Short mmCIF file of C-alpha atoms in Angstrom, two decimals:
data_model
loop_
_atom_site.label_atom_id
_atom_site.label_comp_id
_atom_site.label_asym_id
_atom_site.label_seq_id
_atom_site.Cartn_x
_atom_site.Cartn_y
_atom_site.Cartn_z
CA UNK A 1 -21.12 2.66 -14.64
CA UNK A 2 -21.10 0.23 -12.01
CA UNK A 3 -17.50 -1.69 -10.80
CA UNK A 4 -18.46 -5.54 -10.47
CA UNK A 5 -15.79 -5.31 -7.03
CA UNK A 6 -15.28 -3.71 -3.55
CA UNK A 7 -11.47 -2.90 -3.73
CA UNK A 8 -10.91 0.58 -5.39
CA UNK A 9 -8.14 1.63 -7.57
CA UNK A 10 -6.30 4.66 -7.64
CA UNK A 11 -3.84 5.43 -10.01
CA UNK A 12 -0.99 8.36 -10.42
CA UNK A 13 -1.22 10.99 -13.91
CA UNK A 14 2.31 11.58 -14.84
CA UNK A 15 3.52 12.23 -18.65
CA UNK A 16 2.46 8.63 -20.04
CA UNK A 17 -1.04 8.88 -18.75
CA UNK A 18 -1.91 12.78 -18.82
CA UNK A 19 -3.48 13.10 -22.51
CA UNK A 20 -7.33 12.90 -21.90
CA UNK A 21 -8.38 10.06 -24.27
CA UNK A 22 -5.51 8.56 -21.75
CA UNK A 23 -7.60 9.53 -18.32
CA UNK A 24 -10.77 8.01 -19.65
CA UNK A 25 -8.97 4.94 -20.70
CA UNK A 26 -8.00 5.22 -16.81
CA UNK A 27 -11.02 5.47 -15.80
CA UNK A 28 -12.97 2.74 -18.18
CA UNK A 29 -10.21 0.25 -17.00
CA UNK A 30 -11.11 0.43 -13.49
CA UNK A 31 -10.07 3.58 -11.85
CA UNK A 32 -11.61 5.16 -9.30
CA UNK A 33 -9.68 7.63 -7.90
CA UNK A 34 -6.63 9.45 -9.41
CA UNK A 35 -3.23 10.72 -7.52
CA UNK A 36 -1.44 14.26 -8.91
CA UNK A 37 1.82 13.83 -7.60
CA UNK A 38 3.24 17.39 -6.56
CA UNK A 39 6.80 15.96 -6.20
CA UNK A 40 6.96 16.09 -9.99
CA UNK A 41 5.31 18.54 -12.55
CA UNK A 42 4.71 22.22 -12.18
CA UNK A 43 1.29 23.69 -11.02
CA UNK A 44 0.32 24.61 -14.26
CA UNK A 45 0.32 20.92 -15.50
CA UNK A 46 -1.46 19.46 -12.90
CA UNK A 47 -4.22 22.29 -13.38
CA UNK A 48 -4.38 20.78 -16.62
CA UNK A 49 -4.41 17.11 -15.61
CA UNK A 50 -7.70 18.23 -12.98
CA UNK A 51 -9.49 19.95 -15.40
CA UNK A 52 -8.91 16.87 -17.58
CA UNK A 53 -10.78 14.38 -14.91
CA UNK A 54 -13.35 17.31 -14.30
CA UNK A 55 -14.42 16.95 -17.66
CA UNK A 56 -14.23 13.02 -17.97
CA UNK A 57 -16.05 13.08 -14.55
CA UNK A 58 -19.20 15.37 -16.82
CA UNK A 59 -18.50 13.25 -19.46
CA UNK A 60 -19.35 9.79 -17.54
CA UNK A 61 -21.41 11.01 -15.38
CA UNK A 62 -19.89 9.33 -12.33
CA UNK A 63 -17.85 10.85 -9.21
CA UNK A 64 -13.98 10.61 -9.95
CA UNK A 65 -11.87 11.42 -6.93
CA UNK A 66 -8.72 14.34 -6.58
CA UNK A 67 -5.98 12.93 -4.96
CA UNK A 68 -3.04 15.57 -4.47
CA UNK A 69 0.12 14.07 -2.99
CA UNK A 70 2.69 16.75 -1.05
CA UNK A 71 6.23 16.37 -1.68
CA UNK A 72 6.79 16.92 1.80
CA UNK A 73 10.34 17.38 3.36
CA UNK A 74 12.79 16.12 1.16
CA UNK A 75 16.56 15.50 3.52
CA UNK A 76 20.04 14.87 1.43
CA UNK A 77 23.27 15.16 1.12
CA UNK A 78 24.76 18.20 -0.73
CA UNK A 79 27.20 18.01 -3.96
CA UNK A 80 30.59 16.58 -3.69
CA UNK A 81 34.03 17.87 -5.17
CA UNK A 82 33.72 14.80 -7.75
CA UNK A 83 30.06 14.05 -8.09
CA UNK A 84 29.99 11.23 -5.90
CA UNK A 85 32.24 9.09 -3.25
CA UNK A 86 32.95 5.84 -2.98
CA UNK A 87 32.91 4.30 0.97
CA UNK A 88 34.01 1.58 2.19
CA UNK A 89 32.95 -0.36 5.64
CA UNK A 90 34.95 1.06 8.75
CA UNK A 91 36.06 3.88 6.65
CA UNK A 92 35.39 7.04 8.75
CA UNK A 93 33.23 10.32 7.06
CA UNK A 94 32.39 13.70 8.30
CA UNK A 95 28.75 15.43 7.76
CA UNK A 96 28.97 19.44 8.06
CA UNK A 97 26.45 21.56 8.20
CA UNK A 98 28.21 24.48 5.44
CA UNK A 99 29.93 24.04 2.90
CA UNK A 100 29.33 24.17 -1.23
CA UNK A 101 31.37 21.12 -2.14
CA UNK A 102 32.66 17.81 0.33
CA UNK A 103 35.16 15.24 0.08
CA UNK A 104 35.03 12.24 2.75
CA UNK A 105 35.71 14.90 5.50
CA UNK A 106 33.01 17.40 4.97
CA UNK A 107 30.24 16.10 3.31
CA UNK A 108 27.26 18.79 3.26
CA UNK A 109 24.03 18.05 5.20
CA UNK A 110 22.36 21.55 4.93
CA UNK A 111 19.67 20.23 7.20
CA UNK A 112 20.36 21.70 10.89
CA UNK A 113 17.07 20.05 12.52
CA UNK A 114 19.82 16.66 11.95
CA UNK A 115 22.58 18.06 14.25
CA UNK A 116 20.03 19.08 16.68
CA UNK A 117 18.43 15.63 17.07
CA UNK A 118 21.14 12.95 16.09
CA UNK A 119 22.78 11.38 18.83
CA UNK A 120 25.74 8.65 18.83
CA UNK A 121 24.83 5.46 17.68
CA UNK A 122 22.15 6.31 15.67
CA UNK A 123 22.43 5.66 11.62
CA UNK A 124 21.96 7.70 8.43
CA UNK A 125 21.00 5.24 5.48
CA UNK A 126 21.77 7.51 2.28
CA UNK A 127 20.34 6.47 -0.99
CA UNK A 128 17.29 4.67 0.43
CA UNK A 129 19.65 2.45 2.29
CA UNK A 130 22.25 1.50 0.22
CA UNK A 131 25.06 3.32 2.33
CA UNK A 132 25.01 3.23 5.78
CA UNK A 133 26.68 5.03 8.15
CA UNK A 134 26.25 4.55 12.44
CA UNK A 135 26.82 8.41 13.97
CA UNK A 136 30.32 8.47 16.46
CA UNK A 137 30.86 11.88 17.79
CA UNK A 138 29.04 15.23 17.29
CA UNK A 139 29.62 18.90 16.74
CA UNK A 140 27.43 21.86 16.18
CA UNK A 141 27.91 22.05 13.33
CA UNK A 142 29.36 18.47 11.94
CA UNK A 143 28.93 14.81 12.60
CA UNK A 144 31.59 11.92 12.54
CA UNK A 145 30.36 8.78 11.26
CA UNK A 146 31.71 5.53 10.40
CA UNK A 147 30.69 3.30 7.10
CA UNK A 148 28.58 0.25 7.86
CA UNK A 149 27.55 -0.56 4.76
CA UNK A 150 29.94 0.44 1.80
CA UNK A 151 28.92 2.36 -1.75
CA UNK A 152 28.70 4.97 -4.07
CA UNK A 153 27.38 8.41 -2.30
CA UNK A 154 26.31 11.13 -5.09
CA UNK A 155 25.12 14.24 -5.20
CA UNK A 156 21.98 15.23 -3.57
CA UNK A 157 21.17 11.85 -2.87
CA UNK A 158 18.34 11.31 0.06
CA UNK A 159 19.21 10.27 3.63
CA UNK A 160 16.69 8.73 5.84
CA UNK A 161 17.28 8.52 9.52
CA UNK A 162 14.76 6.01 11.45
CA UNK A 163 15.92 6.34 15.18
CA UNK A 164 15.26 10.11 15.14
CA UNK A 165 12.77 12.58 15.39
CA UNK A 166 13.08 15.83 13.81
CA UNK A 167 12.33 18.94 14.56
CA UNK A 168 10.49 19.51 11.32
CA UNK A 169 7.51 20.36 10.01
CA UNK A 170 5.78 17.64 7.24
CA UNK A 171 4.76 21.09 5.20
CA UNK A 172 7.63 22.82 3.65
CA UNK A 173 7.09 26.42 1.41
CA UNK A 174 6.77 24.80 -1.62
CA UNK A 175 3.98 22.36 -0.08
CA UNK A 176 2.33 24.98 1.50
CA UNK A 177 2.13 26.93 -2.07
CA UNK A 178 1.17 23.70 -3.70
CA UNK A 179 -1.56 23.06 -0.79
CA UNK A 180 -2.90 26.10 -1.42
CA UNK A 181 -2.92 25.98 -5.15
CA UNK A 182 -4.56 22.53 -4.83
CA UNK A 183 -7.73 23.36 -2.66
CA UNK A 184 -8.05 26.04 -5.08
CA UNK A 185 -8.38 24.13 -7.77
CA UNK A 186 -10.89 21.49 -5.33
CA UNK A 187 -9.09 18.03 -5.07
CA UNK A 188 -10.73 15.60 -2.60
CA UNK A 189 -7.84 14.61 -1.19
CA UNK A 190 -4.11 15.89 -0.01
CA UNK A 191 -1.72 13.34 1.01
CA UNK A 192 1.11 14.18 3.63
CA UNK A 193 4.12 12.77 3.43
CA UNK A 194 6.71 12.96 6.48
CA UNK A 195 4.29 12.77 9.34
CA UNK A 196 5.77 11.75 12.57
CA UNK A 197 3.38 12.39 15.10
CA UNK A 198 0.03 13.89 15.82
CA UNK A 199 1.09 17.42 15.79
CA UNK A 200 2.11 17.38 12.04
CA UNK A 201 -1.78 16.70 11.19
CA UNK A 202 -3.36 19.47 13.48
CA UNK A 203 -0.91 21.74 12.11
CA UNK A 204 -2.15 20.24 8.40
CA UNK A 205 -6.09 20.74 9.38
CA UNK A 206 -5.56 24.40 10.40
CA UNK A 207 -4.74 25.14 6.73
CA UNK A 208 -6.78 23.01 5.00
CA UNK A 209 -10.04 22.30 7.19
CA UNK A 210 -12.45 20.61 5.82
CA UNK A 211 -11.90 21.76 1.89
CA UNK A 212 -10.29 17.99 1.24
CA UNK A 213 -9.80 14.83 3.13
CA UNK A 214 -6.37 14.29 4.77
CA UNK A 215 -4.87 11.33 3.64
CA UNK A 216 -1.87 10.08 5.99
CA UNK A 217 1.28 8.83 4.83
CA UNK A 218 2.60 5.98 7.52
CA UNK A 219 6.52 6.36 6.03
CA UNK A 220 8.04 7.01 9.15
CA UNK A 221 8.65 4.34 12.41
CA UNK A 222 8.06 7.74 14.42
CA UNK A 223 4.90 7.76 12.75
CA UNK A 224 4.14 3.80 14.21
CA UNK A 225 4.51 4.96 17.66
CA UNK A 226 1.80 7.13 17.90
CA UNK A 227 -0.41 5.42 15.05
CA UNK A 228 -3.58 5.42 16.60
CA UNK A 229 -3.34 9.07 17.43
CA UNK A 230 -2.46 9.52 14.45
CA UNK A 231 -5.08 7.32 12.47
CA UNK A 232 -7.82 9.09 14.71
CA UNK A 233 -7.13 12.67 13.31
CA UNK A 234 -6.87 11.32 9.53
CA UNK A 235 -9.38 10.76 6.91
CA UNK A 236 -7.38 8.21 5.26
CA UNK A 237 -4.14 6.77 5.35
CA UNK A 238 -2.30 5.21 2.83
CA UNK A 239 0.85 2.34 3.80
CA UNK A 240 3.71 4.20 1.84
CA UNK A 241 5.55 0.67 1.98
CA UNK A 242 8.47 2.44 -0.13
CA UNK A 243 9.65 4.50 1.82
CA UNK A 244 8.86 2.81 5.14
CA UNK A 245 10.46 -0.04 4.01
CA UNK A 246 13.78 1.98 4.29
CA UNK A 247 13.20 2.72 7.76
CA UNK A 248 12.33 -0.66 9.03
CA UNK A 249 13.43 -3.99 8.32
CA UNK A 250 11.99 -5.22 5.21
CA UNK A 251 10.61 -8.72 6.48
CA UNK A 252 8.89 -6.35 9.16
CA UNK A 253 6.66 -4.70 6.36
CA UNK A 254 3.95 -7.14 5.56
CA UNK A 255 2.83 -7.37 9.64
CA UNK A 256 2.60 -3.49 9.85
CA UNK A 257 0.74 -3.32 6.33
CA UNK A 258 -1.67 -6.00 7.91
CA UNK A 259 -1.45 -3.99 11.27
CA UNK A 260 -2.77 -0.67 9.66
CA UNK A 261 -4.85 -1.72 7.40
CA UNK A 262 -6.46 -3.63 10.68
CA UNK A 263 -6.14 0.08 12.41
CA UNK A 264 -8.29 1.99 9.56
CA UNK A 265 -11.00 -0.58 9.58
CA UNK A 266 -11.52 -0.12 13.74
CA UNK A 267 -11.49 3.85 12.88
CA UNK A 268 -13.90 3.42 10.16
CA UNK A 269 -10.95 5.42 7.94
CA UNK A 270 -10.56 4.29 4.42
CA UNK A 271 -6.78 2.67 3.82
CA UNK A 272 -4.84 2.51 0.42
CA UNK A 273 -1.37 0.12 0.23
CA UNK A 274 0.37 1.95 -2.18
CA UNK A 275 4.11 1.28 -3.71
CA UNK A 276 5.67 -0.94 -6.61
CA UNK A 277 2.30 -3.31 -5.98
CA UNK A 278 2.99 -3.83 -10.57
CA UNK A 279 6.54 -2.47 -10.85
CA UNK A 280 7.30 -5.09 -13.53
CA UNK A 281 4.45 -3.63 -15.51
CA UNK A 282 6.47 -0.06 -16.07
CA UNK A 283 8.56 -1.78 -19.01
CA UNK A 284 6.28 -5.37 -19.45
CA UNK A 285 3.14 -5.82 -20.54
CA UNK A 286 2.55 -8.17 -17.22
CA UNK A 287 3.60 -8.39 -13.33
CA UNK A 288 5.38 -10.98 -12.08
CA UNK A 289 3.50 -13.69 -10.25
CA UNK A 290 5.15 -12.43 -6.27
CA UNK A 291 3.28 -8.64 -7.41
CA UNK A 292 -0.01 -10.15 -8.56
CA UNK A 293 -0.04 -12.46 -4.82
CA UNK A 294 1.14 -8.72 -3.56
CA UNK A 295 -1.84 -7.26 -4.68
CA UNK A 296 -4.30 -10.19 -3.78
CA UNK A 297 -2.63 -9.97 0.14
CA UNK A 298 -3.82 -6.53 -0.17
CA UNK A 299 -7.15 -7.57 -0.91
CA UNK A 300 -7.52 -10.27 1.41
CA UNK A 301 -6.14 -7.83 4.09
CA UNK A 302 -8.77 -5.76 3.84
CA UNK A 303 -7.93 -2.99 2.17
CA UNK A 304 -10.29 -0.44 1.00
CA UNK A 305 -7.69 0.77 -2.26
CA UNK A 306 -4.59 -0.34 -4.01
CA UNK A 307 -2.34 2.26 -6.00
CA UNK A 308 -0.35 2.43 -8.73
CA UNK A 309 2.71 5.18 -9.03
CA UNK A 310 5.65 4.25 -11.53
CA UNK A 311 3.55 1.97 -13.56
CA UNK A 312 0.82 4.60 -14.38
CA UNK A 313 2.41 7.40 -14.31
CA UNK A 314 5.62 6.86 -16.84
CA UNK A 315 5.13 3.22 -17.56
CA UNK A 316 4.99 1.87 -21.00
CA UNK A 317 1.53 0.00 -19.95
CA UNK A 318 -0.52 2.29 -17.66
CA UNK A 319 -3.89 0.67 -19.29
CA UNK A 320 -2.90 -2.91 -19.20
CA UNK A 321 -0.97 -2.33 -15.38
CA UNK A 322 -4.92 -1.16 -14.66
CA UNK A 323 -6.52 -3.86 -15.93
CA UNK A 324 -4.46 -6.28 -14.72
CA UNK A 325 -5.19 -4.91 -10.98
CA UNK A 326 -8.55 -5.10 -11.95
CA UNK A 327 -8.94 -8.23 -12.30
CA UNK A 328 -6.80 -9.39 -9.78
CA UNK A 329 -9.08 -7.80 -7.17
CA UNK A 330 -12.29 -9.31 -9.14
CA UNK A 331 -10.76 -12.71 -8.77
CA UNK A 332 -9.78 -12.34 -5.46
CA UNK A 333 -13.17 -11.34 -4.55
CA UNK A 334 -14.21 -14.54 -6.40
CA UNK A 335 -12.37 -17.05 -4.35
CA UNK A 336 -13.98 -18.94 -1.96
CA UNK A 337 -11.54 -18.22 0.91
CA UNK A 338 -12.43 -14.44 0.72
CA UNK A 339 -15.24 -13.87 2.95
CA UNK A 340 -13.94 -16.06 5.35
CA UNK A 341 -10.73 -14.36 5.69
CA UNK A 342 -12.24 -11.13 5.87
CA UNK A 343 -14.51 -12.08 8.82
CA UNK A 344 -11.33 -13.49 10.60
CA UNK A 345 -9.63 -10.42 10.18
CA UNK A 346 -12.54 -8.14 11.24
CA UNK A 347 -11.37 -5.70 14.35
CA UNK A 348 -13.82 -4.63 16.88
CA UNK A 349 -15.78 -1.78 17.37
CA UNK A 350 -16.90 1.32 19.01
CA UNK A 351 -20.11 0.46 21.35
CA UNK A 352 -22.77 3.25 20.04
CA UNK A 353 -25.33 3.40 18.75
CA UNK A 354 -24.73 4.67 14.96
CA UNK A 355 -21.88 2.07 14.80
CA UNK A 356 -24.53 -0.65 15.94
CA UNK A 357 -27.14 0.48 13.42
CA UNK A 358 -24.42 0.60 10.77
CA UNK A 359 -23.38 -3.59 12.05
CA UNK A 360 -26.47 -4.35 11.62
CA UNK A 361 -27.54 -3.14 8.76
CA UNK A 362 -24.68 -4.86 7.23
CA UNK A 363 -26.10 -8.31 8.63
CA UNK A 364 -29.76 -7.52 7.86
CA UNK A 365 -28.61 -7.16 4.23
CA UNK A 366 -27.24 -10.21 3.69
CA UNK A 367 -29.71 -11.99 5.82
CA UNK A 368 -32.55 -11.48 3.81
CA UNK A 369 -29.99 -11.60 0.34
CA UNK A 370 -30.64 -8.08 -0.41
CA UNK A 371 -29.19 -6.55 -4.17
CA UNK A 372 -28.25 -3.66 -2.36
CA UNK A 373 -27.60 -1.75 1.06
CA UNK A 374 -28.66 2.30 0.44
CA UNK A 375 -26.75 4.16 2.72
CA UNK A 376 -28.08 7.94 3.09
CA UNK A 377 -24.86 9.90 4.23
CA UNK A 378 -23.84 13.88 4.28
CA UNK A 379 -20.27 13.85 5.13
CA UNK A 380 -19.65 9.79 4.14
CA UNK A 381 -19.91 8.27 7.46
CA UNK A 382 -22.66 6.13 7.62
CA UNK A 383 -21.27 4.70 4.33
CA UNK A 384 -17.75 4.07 6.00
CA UNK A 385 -19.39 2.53 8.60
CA UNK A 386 -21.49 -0.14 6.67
CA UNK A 387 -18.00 0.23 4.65
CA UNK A 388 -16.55 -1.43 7.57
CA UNK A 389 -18.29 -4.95 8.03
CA UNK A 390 -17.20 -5.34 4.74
CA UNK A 391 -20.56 -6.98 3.66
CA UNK A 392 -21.36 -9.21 0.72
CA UNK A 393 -24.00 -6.37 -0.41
CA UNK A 394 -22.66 -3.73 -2.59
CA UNK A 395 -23.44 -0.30 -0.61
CA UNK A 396 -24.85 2.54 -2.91
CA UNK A 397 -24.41 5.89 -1.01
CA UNK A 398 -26.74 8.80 -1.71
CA UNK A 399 -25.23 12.49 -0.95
CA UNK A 400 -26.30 15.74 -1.59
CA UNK A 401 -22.71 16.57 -1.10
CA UNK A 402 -20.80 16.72 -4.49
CA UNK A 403 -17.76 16.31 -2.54
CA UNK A 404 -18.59 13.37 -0.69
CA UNK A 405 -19.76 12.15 -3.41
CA UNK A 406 -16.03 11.90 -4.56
CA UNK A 407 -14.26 11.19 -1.45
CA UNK A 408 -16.30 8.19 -1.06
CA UNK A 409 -14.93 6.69 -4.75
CA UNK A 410 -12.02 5.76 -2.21
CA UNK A 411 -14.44 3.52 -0.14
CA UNK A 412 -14.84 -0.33 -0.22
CA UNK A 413 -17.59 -1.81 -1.44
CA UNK A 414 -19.28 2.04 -2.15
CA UNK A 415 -20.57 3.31 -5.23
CA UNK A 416 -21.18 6.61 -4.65
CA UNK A 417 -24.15 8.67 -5.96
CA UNK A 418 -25.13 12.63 -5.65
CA UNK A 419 -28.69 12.81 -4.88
CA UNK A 420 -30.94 15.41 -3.64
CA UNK A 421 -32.00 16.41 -0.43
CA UNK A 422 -34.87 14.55 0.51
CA UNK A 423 -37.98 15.71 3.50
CA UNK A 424 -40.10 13.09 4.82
CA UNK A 425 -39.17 9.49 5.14
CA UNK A 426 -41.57 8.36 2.65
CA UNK A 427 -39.44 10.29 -0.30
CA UNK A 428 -36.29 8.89 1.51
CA UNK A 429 -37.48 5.71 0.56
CA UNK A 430 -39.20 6.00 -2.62
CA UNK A 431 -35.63 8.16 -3.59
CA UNK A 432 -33.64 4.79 -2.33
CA UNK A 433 -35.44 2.63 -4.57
CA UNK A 434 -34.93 4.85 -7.78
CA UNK A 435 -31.32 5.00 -7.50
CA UNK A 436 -31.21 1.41 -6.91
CA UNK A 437 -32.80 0.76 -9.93
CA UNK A 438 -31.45 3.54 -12.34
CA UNK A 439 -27.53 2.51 -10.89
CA UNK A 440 -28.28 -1.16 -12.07
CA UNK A 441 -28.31 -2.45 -8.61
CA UNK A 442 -31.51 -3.65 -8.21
CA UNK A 443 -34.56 -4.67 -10.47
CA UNK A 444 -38.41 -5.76 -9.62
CA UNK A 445 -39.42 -6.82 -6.87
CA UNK A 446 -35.50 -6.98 -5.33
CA UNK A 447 -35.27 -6.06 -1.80
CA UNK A 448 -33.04 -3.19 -0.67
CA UNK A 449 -32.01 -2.33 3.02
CA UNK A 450 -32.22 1.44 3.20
CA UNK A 451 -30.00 3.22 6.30
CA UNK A 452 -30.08 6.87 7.27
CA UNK A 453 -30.05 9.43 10.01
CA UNK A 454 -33.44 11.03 11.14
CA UNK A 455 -33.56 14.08 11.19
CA UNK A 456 -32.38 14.06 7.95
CA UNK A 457 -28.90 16.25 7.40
CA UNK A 458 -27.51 15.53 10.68
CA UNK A 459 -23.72 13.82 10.16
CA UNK A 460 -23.06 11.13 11.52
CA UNK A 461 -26.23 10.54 13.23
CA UNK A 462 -27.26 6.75 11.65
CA UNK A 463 -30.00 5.73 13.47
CA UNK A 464 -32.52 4.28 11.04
CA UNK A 465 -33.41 1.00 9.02
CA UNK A 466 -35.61 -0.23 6.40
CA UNK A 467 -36.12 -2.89 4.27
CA UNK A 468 -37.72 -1.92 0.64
CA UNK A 469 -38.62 -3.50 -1.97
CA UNK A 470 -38.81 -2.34 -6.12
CA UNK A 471 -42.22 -3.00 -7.73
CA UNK A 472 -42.85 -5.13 -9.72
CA UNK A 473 -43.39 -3.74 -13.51
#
């Protein structure tokens, strides 16, 4: 079950899409990797949801990636006398710390890692910007503020503060229970929301090691400051343009999305732009034409997945919102300005020697027009690696590892394959050509370039090429 394109799809389960006949619609559509998102459900539905792709996964026959998403810290105001406050610019408020119920001079903000950090001058943007108030005095235990931008404050609505850094950890209790019921279950991947700086991931690896992939959030400007840090101790990273958008300006947004995106590919880290990419296609049966040239920047950018949230997850057209992506990407891939972009946007690399086996294994495939690059891999780096020249071969990578088998369903251009261990270099070859062959990638007398590590089950260690070729019949 071979995708005819290199971008990869990943898609969130919610209540319109968690029925199994529904997942392998999913999955048939295009698919490849799907996102449980923690900050709805309960544990026991999402246990359901994974059990439901384990046994479409047996069904198909085909690696299907686990992609948990955290709820991380969630920061908001607390319930007022009358449900909700109407401001007006220049009108002055006041943020306390305690207190059950506010009025427009003691509005709770039960979060004390604010008053600790917040200094004068700085804004609060409450309801993912559409108040805004600029911070004029401070107490312990209170904050004056006046109204920048007038509205409607209501209960528990969320407050986002971009100049600051707080004192806070991106793994709250109920994230740390939901971590741990996650890796028990065995999802590939666990997203982090709220990261701000490198800390928040080491703290993240301690608890979850090397059970799943860590898949970055960038939602924060803190979070820009420190991004190759912070890209270095990350598996992934996905642009959460949603929220991020609330904490910097939003014509600033497509040159960061290109900036990560160019980031990840220098790492060798996979990347997924993620957030209302089809938002039209929650209540219509298409997108608008400004989402489907959303979706194609992502693809020309680089990117190695797009996502879908609302419009998969509650939407009134998950299959069709699938589809659609789909076959954007496949078109995009078509045109004849693709490659060319690509190669423009193409970062630089490390100097070694497994990246320079990897570059030119990538150009020795398409130099001699092989069907398909084999790409020998234990923990999915030599894949990423080819992953990253972004060649015109498709790359077939051949695991023993069941679960990099699935993390790599998140990789351009990779179809991903669990294979047996194999001894000599002579079975490492013959083994290359079968797969090639049985996966639909190559037929007689096609030429395959073959890259590995020798000795064999040594990560990271890429030091070997070889062109094959199938016999003929």
């Amino acid at each position: 079950m071979r995708r005819h394109r290199h971008a990869k799809i990943v898609a969130t389960v919610g209540p319109a899409t968690s029925a199994p006949e529904t997942l392998k619609a999913l999955f048939l559509a295009g698919v490849d990797t799907f996102r449980l998102n923690f900050s709805h459900g309960v544990q026991a539905d999402h246990a359901r949801v994974h059990a439901a792709i384990r046994a479409l996964e047996e069904e198909v026959g085909r690696p299907i990636a686990i992609l948990q998403d955290l709820q991380g810290p969630k920061i908001r105001v607390g319930t007022l006398r009358d449900g909700r406050l109407d401001v007006v610019p220049g009108q002055g408020l006041r943020f306390v710390l305690r207190g059950a119920e506010g009025d427009a001079r003691a509005i709770p903000l039960p979060h004390p890692e604010i008053f600790a950090a917040v200094v004068p001058g700085q804004e609060l943007l409450i309801d993912d910007g559409r108040v805004r108030v600029r911070v004029t005095g401070i107490e312990t235990e209170a904050l004056e503020a006046e109204v920048v931008i007038g509205g409607a404050i209501s209960n528990r609505k969320g407050v986002n503060l971009p100049g600051t850094l707080l004192d806070l950890s991106p793994l709250t209790e109920k994230d740390r229970a939901d971590l741990a019921f996650g890796l028990e279950l065995g999802v590939d991947w666990v997203a982090l929301s709220f990261v701000q700086k490198p800390a928040d991931l080491i703290e993240a690896r301690g608890l979850i090691g090397d059970r799943a992939g860590i898949m970055t959030k960038i939602e924060k400007p803190q979070a820009l400051e420190r991004i190759d840090d912070i890209v270095r101790l990350s598996d992934a990273v996905m642009v959460a343009r949603g929220d991020l958008g609330v904490e910097i300006p939003h014509e600033d947004v497509p040159g960061r999305q290109k900036e990560l995106i160019r980031a990840c590919r220098l790492a060798v880290k996979p990347v997924v732009v993620a957030t209302q990419m089809l938002d039209s296609m929650v209540a219509a049966p298409t997108p608008t034409r400004a989402e489907a040239s959303d979706v194609a920047t992502a693809i020309y950018d680089g990117a190695d997945a797009v996502m879908l949230s609302a419009e998969s997850a509650t939407g009134r057209y998950p299959v069709e919102a699938v589809t659609m992506m789909d076959r954007i990407i496949r078109s995009v891939e078509g045109h004849k300005l693709y490659r060319s972009l690509i190669a423009a946007s193409e970062p630089g690399e490390e100097e070694t020697p497994p990246h320079a086996v990897a570059t030119a294994t990538a150009q020795l495939a398409e130099a001699v027009h092989a069907s398909a690059i084999v790409a020998y891999t234990l923990s999915g780096t030599t894949a990423a690696r080819i992953a990253r020249k972004r060649p015109s071969v498709p790359i077939l990578a051949l695991t023993p590892d069941l679960g990099t088998s699935r993390r790599l369903s998140l990789l351009w251009g990779t179809h991903s394959v669990r294979s047996d261990e194999v001894g000599t270099y002579e079975a490492m070859v013959e083994n290359a050509l079968i797969h090639a062959a049985e996966e639909g990638f190559a037929a007689a007398n096609d030429v395959v370039v073959v890259a590995a590590g020798i000795p064999f089950a040594v990560p990271g260690n890429t030091n070997n090429i070889r062109i094959a070729q199938i016999p003929a019949t």
